Coordinates of C-alpha atoms in Angstrom, one line a residue:
Chain A
M1 CA 58.9 128.9 100.8
P2 CA 58.7 128.5 103.8
E3 CA 55.6 130.9 104.3
E4 CA 54.2 128.9 101.2
C5 CA 53.8 125.9 103.6
K6 CA 52.8 127.4 106.3
D7 CA 50.9 125.2 108.6
S8 CA 51.6 122.5 106.7
D9 CA 49.7 118.8 107.2
L10 CA 52.5 116.7 106.7
I11 CA 55.9 117.8 106.8
L12 CA 58.0 114.6 105.3
V13 CA 61.8 115.6 106.5
C14 CA 64.2 114.5 103.6
L15 CA 67.3 116.4 104.4
K16 CA 70.9 114.5 105.2
T17 CA 71.7 114.7 109.1
T18 CA 74.4 117.2 108.2
A19 CA 71.7 120.0 107.3
N20 CA 69.6 118.8 111.2
D21 CA 70.8 122.9 112.1
Y22 CA 69.0 124.8 109.1
M23 CA 66.1 121.6 109.6
L24 CA 65.9 123.2 113.3
K25 CA 66.0 126.1 112.1
T26 CA 63.2 125.9 109.2
L27 CA 60.6 123.7 110.3
P28 CA 59.1 126.5 112.5
K29 CA 58.2 128.7 110.4
L30 CA 56.2 125.3 108.8
I31 CA 54.9 124.3 111.5
G32 CA 51.3 124.7 112.4
P33 CA 48.8 123.1 115.2
N34 CA 48.2 119.9 113.0
S35 CA 51.7 119.7 111.7
V36 CA 52.9 116.2 112.4
V37 CA 56.7 115.4 110.9
M38 CA 57.5 112.6 109.2
T39 CA 61.8 112.4 109.3
L40 CA 63.1 109.5 107.1
Q41 CA 67.0 110.6 107.9
N42 CA 69.2 108.3 108.5
G43 CA 70.7 107.6 111.9
L44 CA 70.0 107.4 115.4
G45 CA 68.7 110.8 117.6
N46 CA 66.9 112.4 114.1
E47 CA 63.3 112.3 115.7
E48 CA 65.0 113.8 119.2
E49 CA 66.1 117.3 117.5
I50 CA 62.7 117.6 116.0
S51 CA 61.1 116.9 119.4
K52 CA 62.8 120.6 120.4
V53 CA 60.9 122.4 118.1
I54 CA 57.5 120.1 117.7
S55 CA 55.8 117.9 120.5
A56 CA 57.1 114.3 120.7
D57 CA 54.0 112.9 119.8
K58 CA 53.4 115.0 116.3
I59 CA 57.0 113.7 115.6
I60 CA 57.0 110.5 113.0
G61 CA 60.1 108.1 112.6
G62 CA 60.9 105.9 109.8
V63 CA 63.4 104.6 107.4
A64 CA 63.6 103.5 103.8
F65 CA 65.6 101.0 102.8
I66 CA 65.9 102.5 99.0
C67 CA 69.0 103.1 96.6
V68 CA 68.2 106.2 95.3
N69 CA 71.1 108.5 94.0
R70 CA 70.2 112.5 93.3
I71 CA 72.1 112.6 89.5
S72 CA 71.4 116.1 89.3
A73 CA 68.7 118.9 90.5
G74 CA 66.0 117.3 89.8
K75 CA 66.5 114.3 88.3
I76 CA 66.7 110.5 90.4
D77 CA 68.3 107.3 89.8
H78 CA 65.6 104.7 92.0
S79 CA 68.2 101.3 91.1
A80 CA 67.0 99.0 94.3
F81 CA 64.3 98.9 96.9
G82 CA 61.8 101.1 98.3
H83 CA 59.8 100.2 101.1
V84 CA 59.2 102.5 103.3
K85 CA 58.7 101.8 107.6
A86 CA 57.4 104.1 110.3
N87 CA 55.6 104.7 113.0
G88 CA 55.1 107.7 115.7
F89 CA 58.4 108.4 117.7
N90 CA 55.8 107.7 120.5
K91 CA 53.1 106.1 122.0
N92 CA 50.9 109.3 122.2
F93 CA 51.1 109.7 118.0
A94 CA 47.3 109.7 116.9
P95 CA 46.9 106.6 115.1
E96 CA 44.4 108.1 112.0
K97 CA 46.8 109.8 111.3
L98 CA 49.7 107.4 111.1
R99 CA 47.2 105.4 109.1
A100 CA 46.2 108.9 106.1
V101 CA 50.2 109.0 105.7
K102 CA 50.3 106.0 105.6
E103 CA 47.1 105.8 102.6
L104 CA 49.1 108.9 100.9
F105 CA 52.3 107.2 100.6
E106 CA 50.3 104.1 98.6
Q107 CA 48.3 106.6 96.5
S108 CA 51.7 107.4 95.5
G109 CA 52.4 104.1 95.0
L110 CA 55.2 103.5 97.4
D111 CA 55.2 100.8 99.3
F112 CA 54.4 102.1 103.3
S113 CA 53.8 99.7 106.4
I114 CA 53.2 100.6 109.8
E115 CA 55.7 99.3 112.6
E116 CA 55.4 98.5 116.2
N117 CA 59.0 99.0 117.3
L118 CA 60.6 102.4 115.9
H119 CA 63.2 101.8 117.9
E120 CA 64.0 98.1 116.4
L121 CA 63.8 99.4 113.4
K122 CA 66.3 102.6 113.5
W123 CA 68.7 100.0 115.0
E124 CA 68.3 96.8 112.4
K125 CA 68.8 99.8 109.6
L126 CA 71.8 101.2 111.2
V127 CA 73.2 97.4 110.3
W128 CA 72.9 98.1 106.6
N129 CA 74.6 101.7 107.3
V130 CA 77.0 101.2 109.5
P131 CA 79.6 99.3 107.8
F132 CA 77.9 99.9 104.5
N133 CA 78.2 103.3 104.5
G134 CA 80.8 103.9 106.7
L135 CA 83.3 101.6 104.5
S136 CA 82.7 103.5 101.7
A137 CA 83.5 106.2 102.6
S138 CA 86.7 105.0 105.1
L139 CA 87.5 103.7 102.0
G140 CA 87.8 107.2 100.2
G141 CA 84.4 106.4 98.4
V142 CA 83.9 103.4 97.2
D143 CA 80.9 100.9 96.5
T144 CA 79.8 98.2 97.6
R145 CA 80.4 95.8 95.6
S146 CA 84.0 97.0 96.1
I147 CA 84.5 96.4 100.0
L148 CA 82.5 92.8 100.0
A149 CA 85.4 92.0 96.2
H150 CA 88.1 92.5 98.9
Q151 CA 88.3 89.6 101.9
P152 CA 89.2 91.9 104.9
T153 CA 87.0 94.2 104.0
H154 CA 84.2 91.5 103.9
A155 CA 85.5 90.7 107.0
V156 CA 85.2 93.9 108.7
A157 CA 81.5 94.7 107.1
I158 CA 80.6 91.7 109.0
E159 CA 81.9 92.6 112.5
L160 CA 80.6 95.9 111.7
M161 CA 77.2 94.8 111.7
K162 CA 78.4 91.9 114.7
E163 CA 79.3 95.9 116.8
V164 CA 75.3 97.2 115.6
I165 CA 73.5 94.2 116.8
L166 CA 76.0 94.6 120.2
G167 CA 74.8 97.7 120.8
A168 CA 70.8 97.5 120.0
K169 CA 71.4 95.1 123.3
T170 CA 72.6 97.9 124.8
Q171 CA 69.1 99.2 124.4
D172 CA 67.1 96.9 125.2
V173 CA 66.6 96.7 121.1
I174 CA 66.9 92.3 119.9
L175 CA 67.9 91.4 116.5
D176 CA 68.3 88.7 115.0
N177 CA 71.6 87.3 114.0
K178 CA 70.8 86.5 110.9
L179 CA 70.6 90.4 109.5
I180 CA 74.3 89.9 109.0
D181 CA 73.0 87.2 106.1
E182 CA 70.7 89.1 104.8
N183 CA 72.3 92.0 104.4
I184 CA 75.6 90.7 102.9
N185 CA 73.3 88.2 100.6
K186 CA 70.7 92.0 99.8
T187 CA 74.5 94.2 99.0
L188 CA 75.6 91.2 96.9
K189 CA 72.3 91.4 94.9
M190 CA 72.9 95.6 94.7
G191 CA 75.8 95.3 92.7
P192 CA 78.3 98.3 92.7
Y193 CA 76.1 100.4 94.3
M194 CA 77.6 104.1 96.2
T195 CA 76.1 105.2 99.0
S196 CA 74.5 108.5 100.3
M197 CA 78.3 108.5 102.7
S198 CA 80.7 107.4 99.5
I199 CA 79.2 110.9 96.9
D200 CA 79.3 112.9 99.4
R201 CA 83.1 112.2 100.3
L202 CA 83.9 112.2 96.8
N203 CA 81.9 115.3 96.1
K204 CA 84.2 116.0 99.9
K205 CA 81.1 116.9 101.1
P206 CA 80.9 116.8 105.0
L207 CA 79.2 113.2 106.2
E208 CA 76.5 111.8 108.2
V209 CA 78.6 111.1 111.1
E210 CA 76.8 112.1 114.0
G211 CA 73.9 110.0 113.3
I212 CA 74.6 107.2 112.3
I213 CA 77.9 106.1 113.5
G214 CA 78.5 108.6 117.5
I215 CA 75.2 108.4 118.4
P216 CA 75.1 104.5 118.8
L217 CA 79.0 103.7 119.7
R218 CA 77.9 106.5 122.4
K219 CA 74.8 104.8 123.6
A220 CA 76.8 101.3 123.6
K221 CA 79.3 103.4 125.2
D222 CA 77.2 104.8 128.0
K223 CA 76.2 101.0 129.1
G224 CA 79.8 100.4 129.7
I225 CA 79.9 98.5 126.4
K226 CA 83.6 99.1 123.4
L227 CA 83.1 98.5 120.2
P228 CA 86.2 99.3 118.3
Y229 CA 85.3 99.0 115.0
M230 CA 82.8 101.0 114.8
E231 CA 85.3 103.5 117.2
N232 CA 87.6 102.8 114.5
L233 CA 85.3 104.3 111.7
Y234 CA 83.9 107.1 113.8
A235 CA 87.5 108.4 114.4
E236 CA 88.1 108.3 110.8
L237 CA 85.2 110.0 109.8
S238 CA 84.8 112.4 112.3
Y239 CA 89.0 113.3 111.7
Y240 CA 87.8 113.9 107.8
N241 CA 84.9 115.6 108.6
A242 CA 86.8 117.9 111.5
S243 CA 89.7 118.4 108.1
L244 CA 86.7 120.1 106.1
I245 CA 85.8 122.6 108.2
K246 CA 89.9 123.9 108.5
Chain B
M1 CA 126.5 97.9 90.3
P2 CA 125.2 95.0 91.9
E3 CA 129.0 92.8 90.1
E4 CA 130.4 96.0 91.1
C5 CA 129.8 95.2 94.6
K6 CA 130.5 91.1 95.0
D7 CA 131.4 89.6 97.4
S8 CA 131.1 93.1 100.1
D9 CA 132.0 92.7 103.7
L10 CA 128.2 94.2 105.0
I11 CA 125.6 94.6 103.3
L12 CA 122.3 97.1 104.6
V13 CA 119.3 96.8 102.8
C14 CA 117.4 100.0 103.4
L15 CA 114.3 99.2 100.5
K16 CA 111.3 99.7 101.7
T17 CA 109.4 96.1 102.6
T18 CA 107.0 96.9 99.4
A19 CA 110.4 95.8 97.5
N20 CA 111.7 92.6 98.8
D21 CA 111.2 90.8 95.9
Y22 CA 113.7 93.1 94.4
M23 CA 115.3 92.8 97.7
L24 CA 115.3 88.9 97.0
K25 CA 116.8 88.8 93.2
T26 CA 119.0 91.7 94.3
L27 CA 120.9 89.7 96.9
P28 CA 122.8 86.1 95.0
K29 CA 124.2 88.8 93.2
L30 CA 126.1 90.8 95.8
I31 CA 126.8 88.1 98.6
G32 CA 129.8 86.5 98.8
P33 CA 131.5 83.9 101.0
N34 CA 132.5 86.9 103.7
S35 CA 129.2 89.2 103.8
V36 CA 126.9 89.7 106.6
V37 CA 123.8 91.6 105.5
M38 CA 121.6 94.0 107.7
T39 CA 118.6 94.5 107.3
L40 CA 117.0 98.1 108.9
Q41 CA 113.4 97.8 107.1
N42 CA 110.1 98.4 109.1
G43 CA 108.2 95.9 110.8
L44 CA 108.4 92.2 111.0
G45 CA 109.4 89.5 108.8
N46 CA 112.4 90.5 106.9
E47 CA 115.0 88.5 108.3
E48 CA 112.8 85.6 107.5
E49 CA 113.4 86.9 103.9
I50 CA 116.4 87.0 103.4
S51 CA 117.6 83.9 104.9
K52 CA 116.3 82.5 102.2
V53 CA 119.2 83.9 100.2
I54 CA 121.2 83.7 103.0
S55 CA 122.2 81.9 106.1
A56 CA 120.3 82.7 109.1
D57 CA 123.9 83.8 111.1
K58 CA 125.1 85.8 109.0
I59 CA 121.9 88.0 108.8
I60 CA 121.8 91.2 111.6
G61 CA 118.9 92.6 111.9
G62 CA 118.2 96.1 113.5
V63 CA 115.4 99.0 114.2
A64 CA 116.6 102.8 112.9
F65 CA 114.1 104.9 115.1
I66 CA 114.9 107.8 112.9
C67 CA 112.6 111.0 111.4
V68 CA 114.2 111.5 108.1
N69 CA 112.6 111.5 104.8
R70 CA 114.1 111.7 101.1
I71 CA 113.2 115.4 99.5
S72 CA 115.0 114.3 96.5
A73 CA 117.6 112.5 94.8
G74 CA 120.1 112.0 96.8
K75 CA 118.6 115.4 99.7
I76 CA 117.4 113.8 102.5
D77 CA 116.0 115.8 105.4
H78 CA 116.5 114.8 108.8
S79 CA 114.3 115.6 111.6
A80 CA 114.6 114.2 114.3
F81 CA 116.1 111.0 116.4
G82 CA 118.9 109.0 114.8
H83 CA 120.2 105.6 116.7
V84 CA 120.2 102.3 115.3
K85 CA 119.7 99.3 117.2
A86 CA 120.9 96.0 117.0
N87 CA 121.5 92.0 117.1
G88 CA 122.3 88.8 114.8
F89 CA 119.5 87.5 113.4
N90 CA 119.9 84.2 115.6
K91 CA 122.7 82.8 118.5
N92 CA 125.4 81.6 115.6
F93 CA 125.6 86.1 114.9
A94 CA 129.6 86.3 115.1
P95 CA 130.1 88.4 117.7
E96 CA 133.5 90.1 116.4
K97 CA 131.4 90.7 113.3
L98 CA 128.2 92.6 114.9
R99 CA 130.8 94.6 116.9
A100 CA 133.0 95.7 113.3
V101 CA 129.8 96.7 112.3
K102 CA 128.8 98.9 115.3
E103 CA 132.6 100.6 115.2
L104 CA 131.6 101.2 111.7
F105 CA 128.2 103.2 112.6
E106 CA 130.3 105.1 115.2
Q107 CA 133.1 106.3 113.4
S108 CA 130.2 107.7 110.9
G109 CA 129.0 109.6 114.1
L110 CA 126.0 107.2 114.3
D111 CA 124.8 105.8 117.2
F112 CA 124.6 102.4 117.3
S113 CA 123.4 99.8 120.3
I114 CA 124.0 95.9 119.9
E115 CA 120.6 95.0 122.2
E116 CA 120.1 91.7 123.4
N117 CA 116.8 91.1 122.2
L118 CA 116.0 91.4 118.1
H119 CA 112.6 89.9 119.0
E120 CA 111.6 92.8 121.2
L121 CA 113.2 95.8 119.0
K122 CA 111.6 94.9 116.5
W123 CA 107.9 94.9 118.2
E124 CA 108.7 97.4 121.0
K125 CA 109.3 99.4 117.5
L126 CA 105.9 98.1 115.9
V127 CA 104.3 100.4 119.2
W128 CA 105.1 103.2 116.6
N129 CA 105.3 102.4 113.3
V130 CA 101.6 100.3 113.6
P131 CA 99.8 104.2 115.3
F132 CA 102.0 106.6 113.0
N133 CA 102.3 105.5 110.2
G134 CA 99.4 103.3 109.8
L135 CA 97.0 106.1 110.6
S136 CA 98.6 108.5 108.5
A137 CA 98.2 106.4 105.9
S138 CA 94.8 105.7 106.4
L139 CA 93.7 109.3 106.9
G140 CA 94.7 109.9 103.2
G141 CA 97.7 110.8 104.3
V142 CA 98.4 113.5 107.3
D143 CA 100.8 114.2 109.5
T144 CA 101.5 112.9 113.0
R145 CA 100.8 116.1 115.0
S146 CA 97.4 116.0 113.1
I147 CA 96.4 112.6 114.0
L148 CA 96.8 113.7 117.9
A149 CA 95.3 116.9 117.9
H150 CA 91.9 115.2 117.1
Q151 CA 90.8 113.3 120.5
P152 CA 89.1 110.2 118.9
T153 CA 92.1 109.6 116.1
H154 CA 94.6 109.8 119.4
A155 CA 92.6 107.3 121.6
V156 CA 92.7 105.0 118.7
A157 CA 96.4 105.7 118.5
I158 CA 96.3 104.5 121.8
E159 CA 94.2 101.5 121.5
L160 CA 96.6 100.2 118.8
M161 CA 99.7 101.3 120.3
K162 CA 97.6 98.8 123.3
E163 CA 97.0 95.7 120.7
V164 CA 100.3 95.9 120.0
I165 CA 101.9 95.2 123.4
L166 CA 99.0 92.5 123.5
G167 CA 99.9 90.2 119.7
A168 CA 104.2 91.0 121.6
K169 CA 102.6 89.0 124.1
T170 CA 101.1 86.3 122.4
Q171 CA 105.1 86.3 121.1
D172 CA 106.4 86.0 124.3
V173 CA 107.8 89.4 124.1
I174 CA 107.5 91.0 127.6
L175 CA 107.0 95.5 126.4
D176 CA 105.9 97.8 129.5
N177 CA 102.5 99.4 129.0
K178 CA 104.4 103.0 130.1
L179 CA 106.2 102.7 126.1
I180 CA 102.5 104.1 125.9
D181 CA 103.0 107.5 127.0
E182 CA 106.8 107.6 125.7
N183 CA 105.8 107.5 122.6
I184 CA 102.9 110.0 122.7
N185 CA 105.6 112.1 124.2
K186 CA 107.4 111.7 122.0
T187 CA 105.7 112.3 119.4
L188 CA 104.3 115.2 120.1
K189 CA 107.5 116.4 119.8
M190 CA 108.6 115.3 116.7
G191 CA 106.1 117.9 115.7
P192 CA 104.3 118.1 112.4
Y193 CA 105.9 114.9 111.3
M194 CA 104.7 113.2 107.6
T195 CA 105.7 109.3 108.6
S196 CA 107.1 107.3 105.3
M197 CA 103.6 105.5 105.0
S198 CA 101.8 108.6 105.0
I199 CA 104.3 110.4 102.0
D200 CA 103.6 107.1 100.4
R201 CA 100.3 107.6 100.6
L202 CA 100.8 111.1 98.5
N203 CA 102.7 110.0 96.2
K204 CA 100.0 107.0 95.6
K205 CA 102.7 104.2 95.9
P206 CA 101.9 100.5 97.3
L207 CA 102.3 100.8 101.3
E208 CA 104.0 98.5 103.5
V209 CA 101.3 96.9 104.5
E210 CA 102.3 93.4 105.7
G211 CA 105.5 93.7 108.0
I212 CA 104.2 96.1 109.7
I213 CA 100.6 95.0 110.4
G214 CA 99.8 92.6 108.2
I215 CA 101.7 89.7 110.2
P216 CA 102.1 90.6 113.8
L217 CA 98.1 91.3 113.3
R218 CA 98.3 87.0 111.7
K219 CA 100.9 86.3 114.6
A220 CA 98.6 87.4 117.3
K221 CA 95.8 85.5 115.5
D222 CA 97.5 82.4 115.1
K223 CA 98.3 82.2 118.9
G224 CA 94.4 83.2 119.0
I225 CA 94.2 86.5 120.0
K226 CA 91.7 89.2 118.5
L227 CA 93.4 92.3 117.9
P228 CA 90.1 94.5 115.9
Y229 CA 91.4 97.9 115.7
M230 CA 95.3 97.1 114.2
E231 CA 92.7 94.1 111.9
N232 CA 90.5 97.5 110.5
L233 CA 93.8 98.8 109.8
Y234 CA 95.0 96.3 108.0
A235 CA 91.2 96.0 106.2
E236 CA 91.5 99.7 105.1
L237 CA 95.5 99.4 103.6
S238 CA 95.4 96.3 102.1
Y239 CA 92.4 97.4 100.3
Y240 CA 94.3 100.4 99.5
N241 CA 97.0 98.0 97.9
A242 CA 95.1 96.5 96.6
S243 CA 93.8 98.8 94.6
L244 CA 97.1 100.9 93.3
I245 CA 97.4 97.9 91.0
K246 CA 93.7 97.3 89.7

């Protein structure tokens, strides 16, 4: 496959971040002089990883707030949402290429918007990902409705959102506190949604712990801010990942 | 059985706190005018529960720091430690009766000491119970060595000990910070010890969440002190207990 795709115009990275080693080995086989790489992976640090194999000004970062599960090979269950928001990883990304990508998505019937601040986009998505992916996995592989139906885990989900907003602030990303209510309400509307981490946990696969929890936690820690709820979640989920290797 | 033991001199409560409803139903059948009741159960709140069925000045509270697992009916594996520390639940407990209990234990070859402050004893034991019972269960049923071998869970164990010491302070119990190192070192010596909560988790039994984590957490909260690591642990373990009932 890699050889056939040599010198692609657009390489869309949809791999889990747990496959980033594989991604870094595979990308160089696909990249040509005109290629741009776009990542829609969860969490922080993926654009930085990709910049090890292609110039930073050829990378698009993005988030897809979408409820989608792969049921089996080639079978996808898309239950809610789906808007993609993106921007170049740095200011030197050619705007006409970004517009071309937007058109490509829109021609396929998908919502796509170019947002001003990629950094903010990534942190904003963590407001959902940290509590719901994190808790759904640490509780053993449960759905989002179950987290919100039990008062103590519901309360911890809110504390985790507050910590993400605090962590973002250490990186000069100012997120609105109303995101907390918005995310809770949005999640209540999803019904009993199984997050990707929850499904991975049930399938005894490695969890995307570093990008979603570890990197944000360390970024805040480097600025002298302690995030106890996230630290706890990180401890548990990284313990689980480590136990898979043994 | 209850009828045969009617009017016992000493009733020793060794039930798990998850059986406290059963305990409250059974105790009245055993209690006579000369009875005293001694509890060696984990956590806070048991003496208060027992005082619903017998006068508070007939209750002894105690802690047994002991590594012991029931392998099967009548078969006990005692792997380390075993000293029992106790005192009357209130100041009116007859000192001669306390001395008689001490002699009874010592005649059986067991270490038993009468300590000044029962309140302090109970909190001091939580410094071990909260992190090691709590984490061993939230990690899915693991041993104490595994918790300490993974740096992030080791760090969380220490944070939990700090929170217990902080919680104790809200109840005017001043615990020495050196308890943290002492408990870590003691636990390292235990080797791969399976805590009672860990075993209960593996056997899909209810966990002693309220006495060990819930009550201390709420006592601190009532004094305006937030304990995030314990709150997180409480959320997870109470979620597990609730999921057993469904």
